[in-house]
Amino acid sequence: MSTVTDTAHGADSHDGHDDHHHHIPKGLMRWVLTTNHKDIGTLYLWFAFIMFLVGGAMAMVIRAELFQPGLQIVEPNFFNQMTTVHGLIMVFGAVMPAFTGLANWLIPMMIGAPDMALPRMNNWSFWILPFAFAILLGSLFVEGGGPAFGWTFYAPLSTTYSGDSTALFVFSVHIMGISSIMGAINVVVTIFNMRAPGMTYMKMPLFVWTWLITAFLLIAVMPVLAGVVTMVLTDKYFGTSFFDAAGGGDPVLFQHIFWFFGHPEVYIMILPAFGIISEIVPTFSRKRLFGYASMVYATASIALLSFIVWAHHMFTTGMPVVAEMFFMIATMIIAVPTGVKVFNWVATMWRGSISFEVPMLFAIAFIVLFTIGGLSGLMLAIVPVDFQYHDTYFVVAHFHYVLVTGAIFSIMAAVYFWLPKWTGRMFDIPLAKAHFWCSLVSVNLLFFPMHFVGLAGMPRRIPDYALQFADFNKWISIGGFAFGLSQLIFLVLVIKACRKQGDKVSSQVWDGANGLEWEIPSPAPYHTFETPPVIK
Amino acid sequence: MSDDKQAPLNRQSATSAPDDGVVQAPQNHGKTVAKLLMVVLGMFGFGFALVPLYDVFCDITGINGKPSDQAAVYESIDIDTSRVITVDFITRTNSGMPWEFTAQTKRVEIHPGEMSEVAFFVRNPTKRDIIAQAIPSISPGMAALYINKTECFCFKHQPLKAGDEALMPMNFYIDPQLPEDITFFTLQYTLYDITENADEAEVVAMNSSLRR
């Protein structure tokens, strides 16, 4: 916890050889014992990438089964395990750790801090994650199979009708939650206490702002998730009746508690993306971000509103019309601050000197495709039509547009944007462009037709479907395989970059880049800002 | 490259201004962490507090369609003969519950304030003794606030020996305060097998009872 700057060495800490009093440890133990925010950021990002590939492999199983109507490759029970674990891994194993990894790498460099505030806790919060996912993936191999009740684990599916792997599922979610909470506490403490002198709140880069708000969301709702999985555990194994109507409970209560966590959770997965896009768009438009303050307020209002919209996931549970109206209107109000953000990004590009480097390509794709996902979200918010859309592929199309072309594209944009800063080398640009265009085309082939089959009535989470959906599903599956394979290009590219292949880059890397992280050398030295920079 | 005209942060280069005096305020991470941990604990508790809060909220608003599980006392109130309310009765058994369970009266048409008496038939066709619990659910949920049961089999556990059958009564009246727009509602009972969760004493009582 000692973060007091080492003044004796401060003077020469920025000229490229500041590891003279801290040797970078070598070998495996460097990574196990590390408390360095950059090492931990790297660990998080690699872990997220591996989980992205594992969860993606499960999606490939799903799409292979759905390539044709009828059952041909997997049993329905295994299919359900695939949809469940795919969701859990992508949410808790890919998107969230990737954002935490970016936070670790970037927040200290962006606010001029030498490290995260709580480096040892940082180490813990990463290293319990592999165990959580080992337990979750291991549950697939126990008798009766892994969790098959969907990532939302609705009672009574998860209490009365689930297998004994449920206990493993509950424990792994507990560990993931503890990891996220520790990570979030670390982010808040770092931002509150370790900003360089002069780095006032309203001077912080938007990525830092969005992460600060995200961290508060995590602190507020991850404990609720921990509570609800605990209730599932005791209902299943210890005879309580939280969700069992026979014992005086109510299964609908599960949905209320789950979505009280679940809706802020979806903003946890998108607010840091807003921050990333707000860094990239001004850089390649060579303008300052349009409406910085409104971006901050919009982010905060989205976060606050996220606590009062949870029941829009539950319109078909039989709510009174008054409640349906409330949740419908509250949900639609969220479109206002989100619209402010999209407007500001477009206004930032307006009359800018735009250049289309790879991070910018991903950022522009994000703005367009995330907006499509946002619009289908608005459609889902309308109570009368939600009765038709509920639990169809339309919902699947909606949340994949906001999470894949939203969150995942923003993470890729972030990796391309900051990778040269991390490695000191420019990545393979033709390969990166190939990755972008392959991903862009295939992801739309994958998710856009899902809108149509959903509106036509194809339910989600089923291994088989009516014949009239066959053609669309074939194309969706082809898009899915192509998108999956496209990510291997990304893997090759990142490995090449980590092996220090490519041209050396300057400290600013991109010529419109502004901010503290672009003023330190590339690659970023192991220790940065041991003496706080002065910001006027 | 270093043209910083648009830089939001106009800061001195760190190398040119070593600034040896540490400017950072003395940091008190412990305090911040403690506060955040309080929030974490508070929210964990809040998750559990949602359980009773939900019950209270539903009791007040009736949004989950659950009528009161306490017997009401019939007060001789004015019967509102200007309105006729149709009440449908639906029965179902939870999966794994082998009893036959039917409503003797499928539908009643009554005036608000008027007492109505209906009965439900149950039979235990299995070779084991079973204790059941019936859970009511009313749709639309708002109507749950206005149905007053003076007697209901759902208020207590229902034991039935192997092969036995019984008629279970339910007496109710509708509060004349029932909103004007509700003219029809459905009362559904779901029967659950709770033998495993029932008290030891209850099982013994069932075994020694001379119930039909």
PDB file of C-alpha atoms in Angstrom, chain A residues 254-448:
ATOM      1  CA  PHE A 254     -35.686 -14.308  -8.332  1.00  0.00           C
ATOM      2  CA  GLN A 255     -36.123 -12.352 -11.531  1.00  0.00           C
ATOM      3  CA  HIS A 256     -36.474  -9.088  -9.633  1.00  0.00           C
ATOM      4  CA  ILE A 257     -33.282  -9.622  -7.656  1.00  0.00           C
ATOM      5  CA  PHE A 258     -31.377 -11.023 -10.610  1.00  0.00           C
ATOM      6  CA  TRP A 259     -32.265  -8.145 -12.903  1.00  0.00           C
ATOM      7  CA  PHE A 260     -31.637  -5.596 -10.176  1.00  0.00           C
ATOM      8  CA  PHE A 261     -28.072  -6.841 -10.594  1.00  0.00           C
ATOM      9  CA  GLY A 262     -28.443  -7.682 -14.271  1.00  0.00           C
ATOM     10  CA  HIS A 263     -29.384  -4.381 -15.718  1.00  0.00           C
ATOM     11  CA  PRO A 264     -26.586  -2.338 -14.139  1.00  0.00           C
ATOM     12  CA  GLU A 265     -24.380  -5.252 -15.194  1.00  0.00           C
ATOM     13  CA  VAL A 266     -25.076  -4.611 -18.867  1.00  0.00           C
ATOM     14  CA  TYR A 267     -23.970  -1.008 -18.373  1.00  0.00           C
ATOM     15  CA  ILE A 268     -20.870  -2.269 -16.606  1.00  0.00           C
ATOM     16  CA  MET A 269     -20.101  -3.939 -19.912  1.00  0.00           C
ATOM     17  CA  ILE A 270     -20.708  -0.863 -22.043  1.00  0.00           C
ATOM     18  CA  LEU A 271     -19.694   2.274 -20.077  1.00  0.00           C
ATOM     19  CA  PRO A 272     -15.928   1.592 -20.362  1.00  0.00           C
ATOM     20  CA  ALA A 273     -16.545   1.086 -24.091  1.00  0.00           C
ATOM     21  CA  PHE A 274     -17.996   4.604 -24.228  1.00  0.00           C
ATOM     22  CA  GLY A 275     -14.810   5.810 -22.560  1.00  0.00           C
ATOM     23  CA  ILE A 276     -12.597   4.041 -25.103  1.00  0.00           C
ATOM     24  CA  ILE A 277     -14.508   5.437 -28.065  1.00  0.00           C
ATOM     25  CA  SER A 278     -14.334   8.888 -26.499  1.00  0.00           C
ATOM     26  CA  GLU A 279     -10.529   8.582 -26.486  1.00  0.00           C
ATOM     27  CA  ILE A 280     -10.157   7.210 -30.006  1.00  0.00           C
ATOM     28  CA  VAL A 281     -12.574   9.380 -31.981  1.00  0.00           C
ATOM     29  CA  PRO A 282     -10.954  12.741 -31.012  1.00  0.00           C
ATOM     30  CA  THR A 283      -7.472  11.338 -31.719  1.00  0.00           C
ATOM     31  CA  PHE A 284      -8.205  10.411 -35.306  1.00  0.00           C
ATOM     32  CA  SER A 285     -10.473  13.389 -35.893  1.00  0.00           C
ATOM     33  CA  ARG A 286      -7.688  15.650 -34.612  1.00  0.00           C
ATOM     34  CA  LYS A 287     -10.154  17.639 -32.580  1.00  0.00           C
ATOM     35  CA  ARG A 288     -10.997  17.842 -28.944  1.00  0.00           C
ATOM     36  CA  LEU A 289     -13.905  15.705 -27.823  1.00  0.00           C
ATOM     37  CA  PHE A 290     -17.140  17.562 -28.406  1.00  0.00           C
ATOM     38  CA  GLY A 291     -19.065  18.108 -25.169  1.00  0.00           C
ATOM     39  CA  TYR A 292     -16.702  16.627 -22.578  1.00  0.00           C
ATOM     40  CA  ALA A 293     -18.812  17.664 -19.596  1.00  0.00           C
ATOM     41  CA  SER A 294     -22.027  16.409 -21.157  1.00  0.00           C
ATOM     42  CA  MET A 295     -20.285  13.062 -21.741  1.00  0.00           C
ATOM     43  CA  VAL A 296     -19.498  12.820 -18.037  1.00  0.00           C
ATOM     44  CA  TYR A 297     -23.023  13.722 -17.002  1.00  0.00           C
ATOM     45  CA  ALA A 298     -24.537  11.413 -19.605  1.00  0.00           C
ATOM     46  CA  THR A 299     -22.469   8.513 -18.281  1.00  0.00           C
ATOM     47  CA  ALA A 300     -23.507   9.255 -14.720  1.00  0.00           C
ATOM     48  CA  SER A 301     -27.183   9.515 -15.664  1.00  0.00           C
ATOM     49  CA  ILE A 302     -27.067   6.227 -17.570  1.00  0.00           C
ATOM     50  CA  ALA A 303     -25.561   4.624 -14.465  1.00  0.00           C
ATOM     51  CA  LEU A 304     -28.215   6.061 -12.146  1.00  0.00           C
ATOM     52  CA  LEU A 305     -31.084   5.177 -14.479  1.00  0.00           C
ATOM     53  CA  SER A 306     -29.788   1.621 -14.750  1.00  0.00           C
ATOM     54  CA  PHE A 307     -31.073   0.983 -11.218  1.00  0.00           C
ATOM     55  CA  ILE A 308     -34.713   1.723 -12.018  1.00  0.00           C
ATOM     56  CA  VAL A 309     -35.285  -0.162 -15.256  1.00  0.00           C
ATOM     57  CA  TRP A 310     -34.692  -3.794 -14.274  1.00  0.00           C
ATOM     58  CA  ALA A 311     -38.266  -4.989 -14.726  1.00  0.00           C
ATOM     59  CA  HIS A 312     -38.205  -4.305 -18.473  1.00  0.00           C
ATOM     60  CA  HIS A 313     -36.701  -7.797 -18.640  1.00  0.00           C
ATOM     61  CA  MET A 314     -39.871  -9.106 -17.015  1.00  0.00           C
ATOM     62  CA  PHE A 315     -42.767  -7.537 -18.898  1.00  0.00           C
ATOM     63  CA  THR A 316     -44.313 -10.941 -19.563  1.00  0.00           C
ATOM     64  CA  THR A 317     -44.370 -12.014 -15.903  1.00  0.00           C
ATOM     65  CA  GLY A 318     -47.753 -10.376 -15.397  1.00  0.00           C
ATOM     66  CA  MET A 319     -47.057  -6.938 -13.986  1.00  0.00           C
ATOM     67  CA  PRO A 320     -49.730  -4.295 -13.444  1.00  0.00           C
ATOM     68  CA  VAL A 321     -50.002  -1.885 -16.341  1.00  0.00           C
ATOM     69  CA  VAL A 322     -48.801   0.989 -14.146  1.00  0.00           C
ATOM     70  CA  ALA A 323     -45.536  -0.817 -13.442  1.00  0.00           C
ATOM     71  CA  GLU A 324     -45.111  -1.721 -17.094  1.00  0.00           C
ATOM     72  CA  MET A 325     -45.587   1.918 -18.050  1.00  0.00           C
ATOM     73  CA  PHE A 326     -43.057   3.045 -15.454  1.00  0.00           C
ATOM     74  CA  PHE A 327     -40.373   0.639 -16.569  1.00  0.00           C
ATOM     75  CA  MET A 328     -41.062   1.297 -20.234  1.00  0.00           C
ATOM     76  CA  ILE A 329     -40.719   5.045 -19.855  1.00  0.00           C
ATOM     77  CA  ALA A 330     -37.704   4.823 -17.558  1.00  0.00           C
ATOM     78  CA  THR A 331     -36.016   2.578 -20.110  1.00  0.00           C
ATOM     79  CA  MET A 332     -36.758   4.905 -22.968  1.00  0.00           C
ATOM     80  CA  ILE A 333     -35.350   7.846 -21.004  1.00  0.00           C
ATOM     81  CA  ILE A 334     -31.971   6.085 -21.109  1.00  0.00           C
ATOM     82  CA  ALA A 335     -31.978   6.668 -24.852  1.00  0.00           C
ATOM     83  CA  VAL A 336     -31.552  10.383 -24.125  1.00  0.00           C
ATOM     84  CA  PRO A 337     -28.107  10.331 -22.435  1.00  0.00           C
ATOM     85  CA  THR A 338     -27.028   7.566 -24.816  1.00  0.00           C
ATOM     86  CA  GLY A 339     -28.143   9.695 -27.726  1.00  0.00           C
ATOM     87  CA  VAL A 340     -26.128  12.594 -26.285  1.00  0.00           C
ATOM     88  CA  LYS A 341     -23.056  10.375 -26.437  1.00  0.00           C
ATOM     89  CA  VAL A 342     -23.597   9.232 -30.000  1.00  0.00           C
ATOM     90  CA  PHE A 343     -24.297  12.829 -30.995  1.00  0.00           C
ATOM     91  CA  ASN A 344     -21.081  13.994 -29.334  1.00  0.00           C
ATOM     92  CA  TRP A 345     -18.979  11.379 -31.114  1.00  0.00           C
ATOM     93  CA  VAL A 346     -20.436  12.338 -34.450  1.00  0.00           C
ATOM     94  CA  ALA A 347     -20.023  16.031 -33.635  1.00  0.00           C
ATOM     95  CA  THR A 348     -16.391  15.325 -32.739  1.00  0.00           C
ATOM     96  CA  MET A 349     -15.851  13.858 -36.196  1.00  0.00           C
ATOM     97  CA  TRP A 350     -17.730  16.688 -37.864  1.00  0.00           C
ATOM     98  CA  ARG A 351     -15.239  18.762 -39.866  1.00  0.00           C
ATOM     99  CA  GLY A 352     -12.358  16.948 -38.256  1.00  0.00           C
ATOM    100  CA  SER A 353      -9.276  15.860 -40.185  1.00  0.00           C
ATOM    101  CA  ILE A 354     -10.300  12.249 -40.022  1.00  0.00           C
ATOM    102  CA  SER A 355      -7.913   9.453 -40.829  1.00  0.00           C
ATOM    103  CA  PHE A 356      -8.955   5.843 -40.830  1.00  0.00           C
ATOM    104  CA  GLU A 357      -6.360   4.005 -38.808  1.00  0.00           C
ATOM    105  CA  VAL A 358      -7.419   0.612 -37.492  1.00  0.00           C
ATOM    106  CA  PRO A 359      -8.588   1.805 -34.037  1.00  0.00           C
ATOM    107  CA  MET A 360     -10.701   4.453 -35.758  1.00  0.00           C
ATOM    108  CA  LEU A 361     -12.237   1.848 -38.080  1.00  0.00           C
ATOM    109  CA  PHE A 362     -13.331  -0.160 -35.064  1.00  0.00           C
ATOM    110  CA  ALA A 363     -14.554   2.982 -33.306  1.00  0.00           C
ATOM    111  CA  ILE A 364     -16.703   4.049 -36.260  1.00  0.00           C
ATOM    112  CA  ALA A 365     -18.063   0.520 -36.608  1.00  0.00           C
ATOM    113  CA  PHE A 366     -18.836   0.678 -32.903  1.00  0.00           C
ATOM    114  CA  ILE A 367     -20.803   3.901 -33.229  1.00  0.00           C
ATOM    115  CA  VAL A 368     -22.921   2.613 -36.107  1.00  0.00           C
ATOM    116  CA  LEU A 369     -23.479  -0.930 -34.903  1.00  0.00           C
ATOM    117  CA  PHE A 370     -23.935  -0.050 -31.239  1.00  0.00           C
ATOM    118  CA  THR A 371     -26.624   2.385 -32.328  1.00  0.00           C
ATOM    119  CA  ILE A 372     -28.391  -0.436 -34.173  1.00  0.00           C
ATOM    120  CA  GLY A 373     -28.260  -2.465 -30.969  1.00  0.00           C
ATOM    121  CA  GLY A 374     -29.541   0.511 -29.014  1.00  0.00           C
ATOM    122  CA  LEU A 375     -32.466   0.973 -31.383  1.00  0.00           C
ATOM    123  CA  SER A 376     -33.521  -2.662 -31.122  1.00  0.00           C
ATOM    124  CA  GLY A 377     -33.289  -2.121 -27.359  1.00  0.00           C
ATOM    125  CA  LEU A 378     -35.777   0.712 -27.660  1.00  0.00           C
ATOM    126  CA  MET A 379     -38.085  -1.578 -29.605  1.00  0.00           C
ATOM    127  CA  LEU A 380     -37.828  -4.163 -26.835  1.00  0.00           C
ATOM    128  CA  ALA A 381     -38.641  -1.507 -24.264  1.00  0.00           C
ATOM    129  CA  ILE A 382     -42.096  -0.975 -25.775  1.00  0.00           C
ATOM    130  CA  VAL A 383     -44.358  -3.124 -23.609  1.00  0.00           C
ATOM    131  CA  PRO A 384     -46.983  -4.207 -26.140  1.00  0.00           C
ATOM    132  CA  VAL A 385     -44.462  -5.372 -28.711  1.00  0.00           C
ATOM    133  CA  ASP A 386     -42.160  -6.893 -26.126  1.00  0.00           C
ATOM    134  CA  PHE A 387     -44.770  -9.580 -25.628  1.00  0.00           C
ATOM    135  CA  GLN A 388     -43.966 -10.688 -29.160  1.00  0.00           C
ATOM    136  CA  TYR A 389     -40.195 -10.179 -28.997  1.00  0.00           C
ATOM    137  CA  HIS A 390     -39.687 -11.675 -25.548  1.00  0.00           C
ATOM    138  CA  ASP A 391     -37.350 -14.681 -25.543  1.00  0.00           C
ATOM    139  CA  THR A 392     -36.979 -14.704 -29.313  1.00  0.00           C
ATOM    140  CA  TYR A 393     -33.881 -14.334 -31.466  1.00  0.00           C
ATOM    141  CA  PHE A 394     -34.712 -10.634 -31.681  1.00  0.00           C
ATOM    142  CA  VAL A 395     -33.447 -10.346 -28.117  1.00  0.00           C
ATOM    143  CA  VAL A 396     -30.381 -12.369 -29.054  1.00  0.00           C
ATOM    144  CA  ALA A 397     -29.728 -10.027 -31.982  1.00  0.00           C
ATOM    145  CA  HIS A 398     -30.174  -6.995 -29.711  1.00  0.00           C
ATOM    146  CA  PHE A 399     -27.756  -7.964 -26.984  1.00  0.00           C
ATOM    147  CA  HIS A 400     -25.158  -9.315 -29.394  1.00  0.00           C
ATOM    148  CA  TYR A 401     -25.183  -6.041 -31.278  1.00  0.00           C
ATOM    149  CA  VAL A 402     -24.521  -4.111 -28.077  1.00  0.00           C
ATOM    150  CA  LEU A 403     -22.082  -6.620 -26.614  1.00  0.00           C
ATOM    151  CA  VAL A 404     -20.163  -7.925 -29.635  1.00  0.00           C
ATOM    152  CA  THR A 405     -20.186  -4.963 -31.987  1.00  0.00           C
ATOM    153  CA  GLY A 406     -20.408  -2.729 -28.929  1.00  0.00           C
ATOM    154  CA  ALA A 407     -18.268  -3.932 -26.053  1.00  0.00           C
ATOM    155  CA  ILE A 408     -16.024  -6.393 -27.950  1.00  0.00           C
ATOM    156  CA  PHE A 409     -15.388  -4.018 -30.855  1.00  0.00           C
ATOM    157  CA  SER A 410     -14.484  -1.281 -28.380  1.00  0.00           C
ATOM    158  CA  ILE A 411     -12.035  -3.633 -26.660  1.00  0.00           C
ATOM    159  CA  MET A 412     -10.446  -4.465 -30.006  1.00  0.00           C
ATOM    160  CA  ALA A 413     -10.327  -0.770 -30.849  1.00  0.00           C
ATOM    161  CA  ALA A 414      -8.633  -0.180 -27.495  1.00  0.00           C
ATOM    162  CA  VAL A 415      -6.093  -2.932 -28.081  1.00  0.00           C
ATOM    163  CA  TYR A 416      -5.189  -1.535 -31.512  1.00  0.00           C
ATOM    164  CA  PHE A 417      -5.061   1.978 -30.076  1.00  0.00           C
ATOM    165  CA  TRP A 418      -2.796   1.278 -27.118  1.00  0.00           C
ATOM    166  CA  LEU A 419      -0.922  -1.850 -28.272  1.00  0.00           C
ATOM    167  CA  PRO A 420       1.910   0.214 -29.812  1.00  0.00           C
ATOM    168  CA  LYS A 421       2.235   2.031 -26.486  1.00  0.00           C
ATOM    169  CA  TRP A 422       2.460  -1.284 -24.656  1.00  0.00           C
ATOM    170  CA  THR A 423       4.886  -3.046 -27.016  1.00  0.00           C
ATOM    171  CA  GLY A 424       6.729  -0.095 -28.549  1.00  0.00           C
ATOM    172  CA  ARG A 425       6.060  -1.491 -32.027  1.00  0.00           C
ATOM    173  CA  MET A 426       3.398  -0.824 -34.610  1.00  0.00           C
ATOM    174  CA  PHE A 427       1.224  -3.884 -35.161  1.00  0.00           C
ATOM    175  CA  ASP A 428       0.907  -5.472 -38.577  1.00  0.00           C
ATOM    176  CA  ILE A 429      -1.445  -2.940 -40.194  1.00  0.00           C
ATOM    177  CA  PRO A 430      -2.527  -4.987 -43.274  1.00  0.00           C
ATOM    178  CA  LEU A 431      -3.308  -7.930 -40.999  1.00  0.00           C
ATOM    179  CA  ALA A 432      -5.246  -5.629 -38.659  1.00  0.00           C
ATOM    180  CA  LYS A 433      -7.266  -4.252 -41.569  1.00  0.00           C
ATOM    181  CA  ALA A 434      -7.985  -7.790 -42.714  1.00  0.00           C
ATOM    182  CA  HIS A 435      -9.150  -8.556 -39.180  1.00  0.00           C
ATOM    183  CA  PHE A 436     -11.392  -5.514 -39.162  1.00  0.00           C
ATOM    184  CA  TRP A 437     -13.063  -6.100 -42.511  1.00  0.00           C
ATOM    185  CA  CYS A 438     -13.504  -9.854 -41.970  1.00  0.00           C
ATOM    186  CA  SER A 439     -14.992  -9.189 -38.532  1.00  0.00           C
ATOM    187  CA  LEU A 440     -17.247  -6.399 -39.733  1.00  0.00           C
ATOM    188  CA  VAL A 441     -18.770  -8.354 -42.606  1.00  0.00           C
ATOM    189  CA  SER A 442     -19.101 -11.637 -40.739  1.00  0.00           C
ATOM    190  CA  VAL A 443     -20.495 -10.131 -37.540  1.00  0.00           C
ATOM    191  CA  ASN A 444     -23.345  -8.541 -39.466  1.00  0.00           C
ATOM    192  CA  LEU A 445     -24.021 -11.728 -41.380  1.00  0.00           C
ATOM    193  CA  LEU A 446     -24.047 -13.444 -38.003  1.00  0.00           C
ATOM    194  CA  PHE A 447     -26.311 -11.135 -36.046  1.00  0.00           C
ATOM    195  CA  PHE A 448     -28.414  -9.114 -38.460  1.00  0.00           C
TER     196      PHE A 448
END
